[in-house]
Every structure is written in C-alpha cells, then in structure tokens.
Coordinates of C-alpha atoms and ligand atoms in Angstrom, one line a residue:
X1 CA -50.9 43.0 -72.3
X2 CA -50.6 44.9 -75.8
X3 CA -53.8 44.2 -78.0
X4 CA -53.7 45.0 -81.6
X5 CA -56.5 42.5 -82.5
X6 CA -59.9 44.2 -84.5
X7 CA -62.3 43.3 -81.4
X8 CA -61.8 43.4 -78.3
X9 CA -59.3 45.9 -78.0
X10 CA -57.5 48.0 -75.3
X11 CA -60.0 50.2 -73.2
X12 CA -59.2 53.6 -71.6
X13 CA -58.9 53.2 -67.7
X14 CA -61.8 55.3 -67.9
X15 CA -64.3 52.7 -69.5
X16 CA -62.2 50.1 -67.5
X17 CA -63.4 51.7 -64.3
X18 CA -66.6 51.6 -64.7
X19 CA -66.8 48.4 -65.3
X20 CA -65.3 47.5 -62.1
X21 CA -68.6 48.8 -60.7
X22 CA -71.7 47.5 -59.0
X23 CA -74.4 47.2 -62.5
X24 CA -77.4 49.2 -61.4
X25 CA -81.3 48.2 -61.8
X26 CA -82.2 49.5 -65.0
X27 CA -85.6 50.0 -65.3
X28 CA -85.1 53.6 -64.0
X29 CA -85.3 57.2 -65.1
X30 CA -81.6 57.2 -64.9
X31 CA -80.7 54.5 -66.8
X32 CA -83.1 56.0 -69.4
X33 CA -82.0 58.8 -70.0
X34 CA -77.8 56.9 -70.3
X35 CA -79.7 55.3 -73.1
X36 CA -81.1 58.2 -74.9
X37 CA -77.3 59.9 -74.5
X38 CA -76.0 57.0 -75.9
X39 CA -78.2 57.3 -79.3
X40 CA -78.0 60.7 -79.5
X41 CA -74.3 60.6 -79.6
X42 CA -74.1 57.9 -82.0
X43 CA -77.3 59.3 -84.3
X44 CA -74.8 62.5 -84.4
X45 CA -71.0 60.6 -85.1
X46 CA -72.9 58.5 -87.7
X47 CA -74.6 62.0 -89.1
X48 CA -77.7 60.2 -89.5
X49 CA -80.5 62.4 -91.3
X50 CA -83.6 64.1 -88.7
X51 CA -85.9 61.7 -87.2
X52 CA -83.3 58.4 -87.1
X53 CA -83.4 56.0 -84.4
X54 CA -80.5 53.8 -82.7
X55 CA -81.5 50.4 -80.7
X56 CA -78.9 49.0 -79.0
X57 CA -79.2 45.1 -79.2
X58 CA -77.4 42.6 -76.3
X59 CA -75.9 40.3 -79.2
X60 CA -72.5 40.5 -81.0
X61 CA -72.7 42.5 -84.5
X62 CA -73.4 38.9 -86.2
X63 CA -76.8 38.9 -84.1
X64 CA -77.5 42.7 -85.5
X65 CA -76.5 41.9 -89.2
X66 CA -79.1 38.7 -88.8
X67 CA -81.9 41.0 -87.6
X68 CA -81.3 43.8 -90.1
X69 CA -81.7 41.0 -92.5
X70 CA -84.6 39.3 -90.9
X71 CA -86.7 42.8 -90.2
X72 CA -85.6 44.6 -93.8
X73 CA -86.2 42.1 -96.2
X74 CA -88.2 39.0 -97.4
X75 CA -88.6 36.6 -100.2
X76 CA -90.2 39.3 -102.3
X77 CA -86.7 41.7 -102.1
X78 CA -83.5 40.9 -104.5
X79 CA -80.6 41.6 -102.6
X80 CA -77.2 42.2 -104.1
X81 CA -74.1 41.0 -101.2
X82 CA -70.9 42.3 -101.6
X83 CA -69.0 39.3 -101.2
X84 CA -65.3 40.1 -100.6
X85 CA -64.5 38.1 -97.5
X86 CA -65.2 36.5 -94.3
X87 CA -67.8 39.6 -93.5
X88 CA -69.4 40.0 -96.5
X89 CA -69.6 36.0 -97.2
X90 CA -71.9 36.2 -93.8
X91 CA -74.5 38.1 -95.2
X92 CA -74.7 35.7 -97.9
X93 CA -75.1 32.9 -95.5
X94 CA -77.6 35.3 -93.6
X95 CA -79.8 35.3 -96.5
X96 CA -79.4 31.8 -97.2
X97 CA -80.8 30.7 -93.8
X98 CA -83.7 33.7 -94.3
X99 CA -84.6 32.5 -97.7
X100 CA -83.9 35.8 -99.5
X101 CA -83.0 35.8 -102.6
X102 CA -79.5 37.5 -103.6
X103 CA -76.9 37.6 -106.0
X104 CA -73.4 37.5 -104.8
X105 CA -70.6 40.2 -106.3
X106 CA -67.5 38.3 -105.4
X107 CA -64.3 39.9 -105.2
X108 CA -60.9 38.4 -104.7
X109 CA -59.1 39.1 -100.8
X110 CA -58.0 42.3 -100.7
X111 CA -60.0 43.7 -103.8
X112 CA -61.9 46.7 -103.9
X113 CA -65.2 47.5 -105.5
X114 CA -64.7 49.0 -108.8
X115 CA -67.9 51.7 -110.5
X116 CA -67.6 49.1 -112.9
X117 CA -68.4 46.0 -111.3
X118 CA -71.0 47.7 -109.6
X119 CA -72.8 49.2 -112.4
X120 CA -73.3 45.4 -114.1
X121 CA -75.9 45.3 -111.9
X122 CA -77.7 48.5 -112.6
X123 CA -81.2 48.5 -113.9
X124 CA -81.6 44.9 -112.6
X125 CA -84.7 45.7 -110.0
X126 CA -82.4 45.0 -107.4
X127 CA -84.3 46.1 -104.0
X128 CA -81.0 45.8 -101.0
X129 CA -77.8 46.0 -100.9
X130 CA -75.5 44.6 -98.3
X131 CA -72.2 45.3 -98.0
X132 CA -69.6 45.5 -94.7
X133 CA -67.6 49.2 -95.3
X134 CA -64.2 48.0 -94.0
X135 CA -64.4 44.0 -94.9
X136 CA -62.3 43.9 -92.3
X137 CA -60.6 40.3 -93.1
X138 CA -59.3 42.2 -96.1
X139 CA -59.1 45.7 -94.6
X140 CA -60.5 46.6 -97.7
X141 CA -62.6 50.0 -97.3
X142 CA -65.5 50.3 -100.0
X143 CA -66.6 53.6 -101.1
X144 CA -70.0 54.6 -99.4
X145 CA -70.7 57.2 -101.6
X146 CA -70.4 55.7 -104.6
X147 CA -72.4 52.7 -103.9
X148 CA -74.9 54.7 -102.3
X149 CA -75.4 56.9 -105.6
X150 CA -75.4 53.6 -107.0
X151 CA -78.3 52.7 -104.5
X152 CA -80.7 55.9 -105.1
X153 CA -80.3 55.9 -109.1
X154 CA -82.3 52.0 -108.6
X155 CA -83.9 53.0 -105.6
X156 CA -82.3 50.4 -103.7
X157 CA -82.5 50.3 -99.5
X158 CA -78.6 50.6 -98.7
X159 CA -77.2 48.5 -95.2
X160 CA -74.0 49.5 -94.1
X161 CA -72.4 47.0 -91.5
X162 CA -69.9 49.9 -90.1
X163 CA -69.1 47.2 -87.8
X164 CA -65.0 47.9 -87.6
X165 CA -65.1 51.2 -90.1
X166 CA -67.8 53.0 -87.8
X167 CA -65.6 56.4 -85.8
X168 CA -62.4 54.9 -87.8
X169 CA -63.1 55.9 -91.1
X170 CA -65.3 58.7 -92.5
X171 CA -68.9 57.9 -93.1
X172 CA -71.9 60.5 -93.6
X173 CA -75.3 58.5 -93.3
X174 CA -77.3 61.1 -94.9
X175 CA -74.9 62.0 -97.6
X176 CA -74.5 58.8 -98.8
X177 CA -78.0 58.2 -98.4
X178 CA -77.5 54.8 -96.2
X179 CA -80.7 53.5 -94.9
X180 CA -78.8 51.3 -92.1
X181 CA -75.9 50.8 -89.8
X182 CA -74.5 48.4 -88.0
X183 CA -71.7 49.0 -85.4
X184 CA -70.6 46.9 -81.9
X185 CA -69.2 47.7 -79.1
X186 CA -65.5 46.2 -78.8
X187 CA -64.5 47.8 -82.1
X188 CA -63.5 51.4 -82.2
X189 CA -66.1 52.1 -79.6
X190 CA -63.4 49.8 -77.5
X191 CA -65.4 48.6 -74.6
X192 CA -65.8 44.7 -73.8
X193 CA -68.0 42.8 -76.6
X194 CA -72.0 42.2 -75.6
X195 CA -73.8 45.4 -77.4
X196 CA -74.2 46.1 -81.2
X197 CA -75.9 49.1 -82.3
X198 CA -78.6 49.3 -85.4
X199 CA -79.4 53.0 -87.1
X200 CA -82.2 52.9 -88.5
X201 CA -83.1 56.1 -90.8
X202 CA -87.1 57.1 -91.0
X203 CA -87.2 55.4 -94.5
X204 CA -85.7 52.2 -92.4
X205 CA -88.0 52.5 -89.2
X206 CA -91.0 52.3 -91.9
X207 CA -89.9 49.3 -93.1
X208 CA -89.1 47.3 -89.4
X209 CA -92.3 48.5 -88.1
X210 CA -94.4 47.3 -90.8
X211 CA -92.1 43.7 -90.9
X212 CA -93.7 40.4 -89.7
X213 CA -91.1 38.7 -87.9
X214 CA -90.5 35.3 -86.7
X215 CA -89.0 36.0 -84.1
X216 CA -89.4 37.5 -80.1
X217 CA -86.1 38.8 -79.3
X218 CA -84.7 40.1 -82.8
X219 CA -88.3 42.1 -83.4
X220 CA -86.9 45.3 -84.3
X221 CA -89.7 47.3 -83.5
X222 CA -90.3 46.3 -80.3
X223 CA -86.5 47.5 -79.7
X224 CA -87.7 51.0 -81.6
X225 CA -90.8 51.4 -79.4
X226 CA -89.2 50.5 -76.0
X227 CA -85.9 52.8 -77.1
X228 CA -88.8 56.0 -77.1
X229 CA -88.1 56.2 -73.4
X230 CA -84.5 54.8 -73.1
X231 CA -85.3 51.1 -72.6
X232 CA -85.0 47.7 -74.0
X233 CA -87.8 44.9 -74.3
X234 CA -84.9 42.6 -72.5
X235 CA -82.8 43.5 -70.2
X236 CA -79.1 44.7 -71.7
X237 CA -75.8 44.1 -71.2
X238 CA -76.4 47.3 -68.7
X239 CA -72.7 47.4 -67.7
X240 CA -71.8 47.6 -71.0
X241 CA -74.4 50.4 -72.1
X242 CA -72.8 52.4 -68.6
X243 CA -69.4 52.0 -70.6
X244 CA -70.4 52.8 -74.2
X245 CA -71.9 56.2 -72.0
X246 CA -68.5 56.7 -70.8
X247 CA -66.3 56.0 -74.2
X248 CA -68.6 58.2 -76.3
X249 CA -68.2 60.9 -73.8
X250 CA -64.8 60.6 -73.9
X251 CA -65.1 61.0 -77.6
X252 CA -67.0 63.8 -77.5
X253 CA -64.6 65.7 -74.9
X254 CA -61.7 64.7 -77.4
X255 CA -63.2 67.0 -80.6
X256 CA -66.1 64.2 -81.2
X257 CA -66.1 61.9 -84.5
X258 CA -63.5 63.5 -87.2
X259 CA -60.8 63.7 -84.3
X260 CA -61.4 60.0 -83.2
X261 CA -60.9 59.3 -86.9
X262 CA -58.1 61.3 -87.5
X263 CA -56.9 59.5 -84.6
X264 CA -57.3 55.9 -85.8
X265 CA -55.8 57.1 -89.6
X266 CA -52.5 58.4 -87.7
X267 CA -51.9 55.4 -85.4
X268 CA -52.8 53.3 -88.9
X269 CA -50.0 55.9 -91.1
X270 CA -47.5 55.5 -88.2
X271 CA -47.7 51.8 -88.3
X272 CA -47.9 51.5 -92.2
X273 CA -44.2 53.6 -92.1
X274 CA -42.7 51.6 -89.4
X275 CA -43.5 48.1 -90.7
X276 CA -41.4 49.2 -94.1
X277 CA -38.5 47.5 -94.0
X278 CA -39.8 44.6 -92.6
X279 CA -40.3 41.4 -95.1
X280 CA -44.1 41.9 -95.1
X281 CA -46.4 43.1 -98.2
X282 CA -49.5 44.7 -97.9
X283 CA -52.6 43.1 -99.1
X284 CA -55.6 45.6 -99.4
X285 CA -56.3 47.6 -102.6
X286 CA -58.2 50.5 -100.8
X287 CA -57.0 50.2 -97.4
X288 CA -59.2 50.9 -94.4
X289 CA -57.6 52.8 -91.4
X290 CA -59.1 50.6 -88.4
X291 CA -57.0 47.7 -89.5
X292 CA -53.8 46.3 -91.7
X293 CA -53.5 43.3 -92.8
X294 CA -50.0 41.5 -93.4
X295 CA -49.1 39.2 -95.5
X296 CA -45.6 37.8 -94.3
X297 CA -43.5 37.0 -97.3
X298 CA -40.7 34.3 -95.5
X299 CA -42.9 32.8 -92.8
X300 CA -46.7 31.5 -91.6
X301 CA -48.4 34.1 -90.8
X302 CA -49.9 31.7 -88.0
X303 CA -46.7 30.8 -86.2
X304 CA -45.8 34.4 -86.2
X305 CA -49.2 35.7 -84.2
X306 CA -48.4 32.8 -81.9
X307 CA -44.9 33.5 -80.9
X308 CA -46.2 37.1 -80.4
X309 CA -48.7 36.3 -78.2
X310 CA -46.1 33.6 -76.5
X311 CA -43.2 35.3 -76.1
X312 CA -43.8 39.0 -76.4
X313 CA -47.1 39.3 -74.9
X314 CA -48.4 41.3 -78.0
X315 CA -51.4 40.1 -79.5
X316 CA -52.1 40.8 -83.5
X317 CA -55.1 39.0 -85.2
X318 CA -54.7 36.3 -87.0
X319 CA -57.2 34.9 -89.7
X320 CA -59.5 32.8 -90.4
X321 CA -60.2 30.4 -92.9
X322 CA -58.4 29.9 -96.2
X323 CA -56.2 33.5 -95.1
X324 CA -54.8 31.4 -91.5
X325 CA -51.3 30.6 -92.8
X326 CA -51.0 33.9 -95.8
X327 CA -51.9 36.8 -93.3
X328 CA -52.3 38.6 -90.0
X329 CA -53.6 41.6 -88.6
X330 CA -52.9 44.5 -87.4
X331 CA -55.3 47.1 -86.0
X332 CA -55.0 50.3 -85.0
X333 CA -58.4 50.6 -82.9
X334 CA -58.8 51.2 -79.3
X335 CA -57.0 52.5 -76.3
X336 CA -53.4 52.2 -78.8
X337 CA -50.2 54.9 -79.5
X338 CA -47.5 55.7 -81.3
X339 CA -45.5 54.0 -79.0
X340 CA -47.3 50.8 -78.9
X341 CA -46.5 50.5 -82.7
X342 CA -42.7 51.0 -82.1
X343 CA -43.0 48.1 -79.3
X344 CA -44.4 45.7 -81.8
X345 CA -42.3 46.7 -84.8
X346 CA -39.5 46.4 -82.0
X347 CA -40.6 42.8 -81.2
X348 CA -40.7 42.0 -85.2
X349 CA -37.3 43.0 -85.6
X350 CA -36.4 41.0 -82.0
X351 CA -37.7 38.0 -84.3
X352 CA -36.2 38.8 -87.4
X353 CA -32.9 39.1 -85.6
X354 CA -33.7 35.5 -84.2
X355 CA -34.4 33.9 -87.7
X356 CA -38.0 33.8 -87.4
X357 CA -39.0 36.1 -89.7
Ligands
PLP1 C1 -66.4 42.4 -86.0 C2 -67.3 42.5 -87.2 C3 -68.6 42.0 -87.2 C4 -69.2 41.3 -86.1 O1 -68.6 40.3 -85.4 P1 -69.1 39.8 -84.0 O2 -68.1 38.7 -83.7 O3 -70.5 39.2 -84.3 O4 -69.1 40.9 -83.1 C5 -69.3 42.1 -88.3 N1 -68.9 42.8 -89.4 C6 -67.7 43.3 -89.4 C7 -67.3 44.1 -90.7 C8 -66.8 43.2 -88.3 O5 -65.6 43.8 -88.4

C-alpha cells in the first residue's frame, strides 16, 4: 500500500510496532508520566508560551474543534469564521448548533486571506476568531501572524485548528499570540486516527475553567485538571497515546519540529516539480506544504483517485462535496519519500500513456 491521503497516513514501523502490542492498564504511574512526555513535547513543537497545557481528547479533530467551541465561547462572544472550505465551513456549522453568533469571511477554493479582507472587520468588537491554518480541502495556508496581529490590535481570543498544518508547516504559538490549537493524531503526527490534541495557553485555561458546559465528556477542565498528573477523566485511546509517545520521540531524535517541517516542505517541492509536465493545474493561492491539491485539466478528478486506488494500489485523496469531480489530493505527510513521489508520478504517466489522463 502507498498512502498519500491527508489522514491516515503511512506510519513508521516504529509506531506500527507498538501498536501490535498488548494495551496496558492505564491508571498507572507509568502511563502518567507517557502522558506528561507527550504534552511536553507537543507544548514545545507548538512553542507554546510558559504555563500552557495540552489535553489529549479520544475523539477525531471534529470532536476537539466542537469542544474548543463549546468551552471558549457563548452567546455573549462575536465570532469571525474564516470560511474558505470544507474546514472552515465546519466551524460555522459548529457555532450554528452552539448558538454563537458569527459572521462568516468567505473565500473562494483555493483563496487566500488577504490584510485587506481581514481588516473590514477591524474595530467591529469582534471577541473570536476561528480559522483552520492549512484549509486543507484547498491546501490553502493562512498567515498566523498576520491574523494574530490582527487578533491582539481588537483583543480578540485567536483558535488555530493546526489540524493538518501542525509539524508540516511553521507555527510559533507565542509569537503569533494564538490562544488555541488543535491538532490529531493521523495527520503529520502519522499514527492511526482516535486522539486529537487541544493547547490551551494560560489566557485560554482561564477561560475553560471558568466555562459552564453542557456537557460530561467534552468539559475541558475536567481534561485540564486530570492532565495535572498524566491522566484523563475517560479512559483514552491508550494504544494510541503509547504511539503518539513513540512518533514524537522519533521526531525529537530526527532534529525535533523545524526538521520534521523541512521534511514535509521537501517531499511537498519534490512532488510539485515532478507533477510538471503532467496535464494538472494547481489550485491554492498560498500553498500549504502538508498537502496539494490537483485539479486535472482533461479528466474527473474522481475516476482518476479510483483507478489509482484499483489498479495501482496508490491511494491519493479525493474530495468532497462540490470539489469531487474538479480535484484531488495529494499529501506529502507521514511515513512518505522521494521515491514514493516518483512511483506515483510513474503511475500518472502509466495512465497518461493509456489515454486516461
Ligand atoms: C483532518 C482535519 C480535521 C479533523 O478531521 P477529523 O476527521 O475529525 O479528524 C479538522 N481540521 C482540519 C484542517 C483537518 O485537516
């Protein structure tokens, strides 16, 4: 199998072996202190500012981006969502179903987010923003600095769903003054789906402890008290957790966060050359590195993933909605080389040479 989908992607044989183990009782010193590995690593990859906390939540991201929004915010916030595709159009629904109120900046597929378009909503006594870094529908990568600038001029408490951009593109919590991120595990983390992380800075962790929330298992401070000694209120996906242990070890032994990135940003640059001469256009304004997205100019984008998957064995992601038939996906995430990228250009130009292209 050759996976270049966004999520789940190829593990290292490391992670793999691990989860071919026995899953230990966790409600032990040893698990704990996995746990409190786990956030420090992550509190340090994601540079989050002294005194920030990571819980680690059994749910897919969607489950994390829902709590975030149900423990940060209520009817007395106006939230602005950055709307540019399938990501950011969930976080609209999000706050539809929570009753907060939001406006909507909506961008066209593959658009990126102009100073512009963001400063026609300066001065408006906005209180949130929420915006996914890579939309990764679009690939589109949005510029965390400037929206958090854009953030601390209106005093505005910043959510970053890092979900796919998180250790595959640069990101400084503290320097661009983010309150909150959101990562999971099967994206550049690259161990089966089942965990999602939430940092919460100490401006953040004010504002979930002092939340009243409808609900038991998405109470974020009940996750922040128990994660004091290394535990959940639940019991986690603990096989997972043991994996995420292993991956960001591995990270760490490999020269930590910036060489993970510059990682991802090669195998994306290797890709984005070899694909050239191909009949494909690109479709993202400000392109992220975790993910590319095609747009084939002769053929359904559809019918191509499909005969991939059929004949070649090599899985790309296809799209969703209203982008099923215009575009696929390629991502560069994961357990994934050079000469991966040659095999699937290879089997591109196997179907070009067969008319299917
Ligand atoms: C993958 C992803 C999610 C979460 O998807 P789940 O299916 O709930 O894990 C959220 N936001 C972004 C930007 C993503 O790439």
């Amino acid at each position: 199998m050759l996976n270049f989908t966004v999520g789940p992607v190829m593990c290292s044989d490391e992670v793999r072996a691990v989860g071919g183990e026995q899953v230990p009782y966790f409600r032990t010193p040893e698990f704990s202190e996995v746990m409190l590995e786990n956030e420090k690593l992550i509190l340090k990859y994601a540079n989050a500012p002294e005194d920030s906390k990571a819980v680690f939540m059994t749910n897919s991201s969607t489950g994390s981006m829902e709590a975030v929004v149900m423990n940060c915010f209520t009817e007395a916030d106006k939230v602005l969502v950055i709307d540019g595709g399938s990501f950011g159009h969930r976080f609209v629904e999000l706050c539809g179903i929570h009753e907060i109120p939001h406006e909507i900046i909506k961008l066209n597929h593959g658009q990126k987010l102009t100073k512009e378009r963001l400063y026609e909503y300066d001065g408006q006594a906005f209180t949130g923003i929420l915006v996914n870094i890579d939309e990764t529908s679009t690939g589109v990568l949005y510029d965390s600095e400037m929206i958090g600038e854009f953030c601390k001029k209106n005093g505005i408490f910043y959510v970053c769903d890092c979900v796919s951009s998180f250790l595959a593109d640069p990101f400084d919590m503290a320097h661009c003054s983010a309150d909150v991120m959101i990562t999971g595990s099967q994206k550049v983390l690259a161990c089966p789906p089942g965990v999602s992380i939430i940092v919460l800075t100490p401006r953040a962790v004010e504002r979930v402890v002092n939340a009243k929330v409808k609900s038991m298992y998405f109470n974020l401070a009940n996750a922040l008290k128990n994660m004091e000694r290394g535990q959940t209120p639940f019991t986690p996906a603990v096989g997972i957790l043991r994996q995420i242990n292993t991956r960001l070890k591995e990270i760490e032994k490999a020269g930590g966060a910036d060489a993970e990135i510059a990682r991802v940003a090669e195998q994306a640059a290797d890709f984005r050359r070899k694909i050239k001469n191909l009949p494909f256009e690109f479709v993202s304004e400000s392109p992220a590195n975790g993910v590319t997205p095609v747009h084939p100019v002769n053929t359904d984008a559809y019918e191509i993933f499909t005969e991939l998957k059929d004949h070649y064995h090599i899985w790309v992601c296809p799209n969703g909605g209203d982008m099923k038939n215009t575009i696929f996906r390629v991502g560069h995430i994961g357990c994934l080389n050079h000469d991966d990228n040659t095999t699937l250009i290879n089997a591109l130009k196997d179907m070009q040479n067969r008319g299917l292209l």
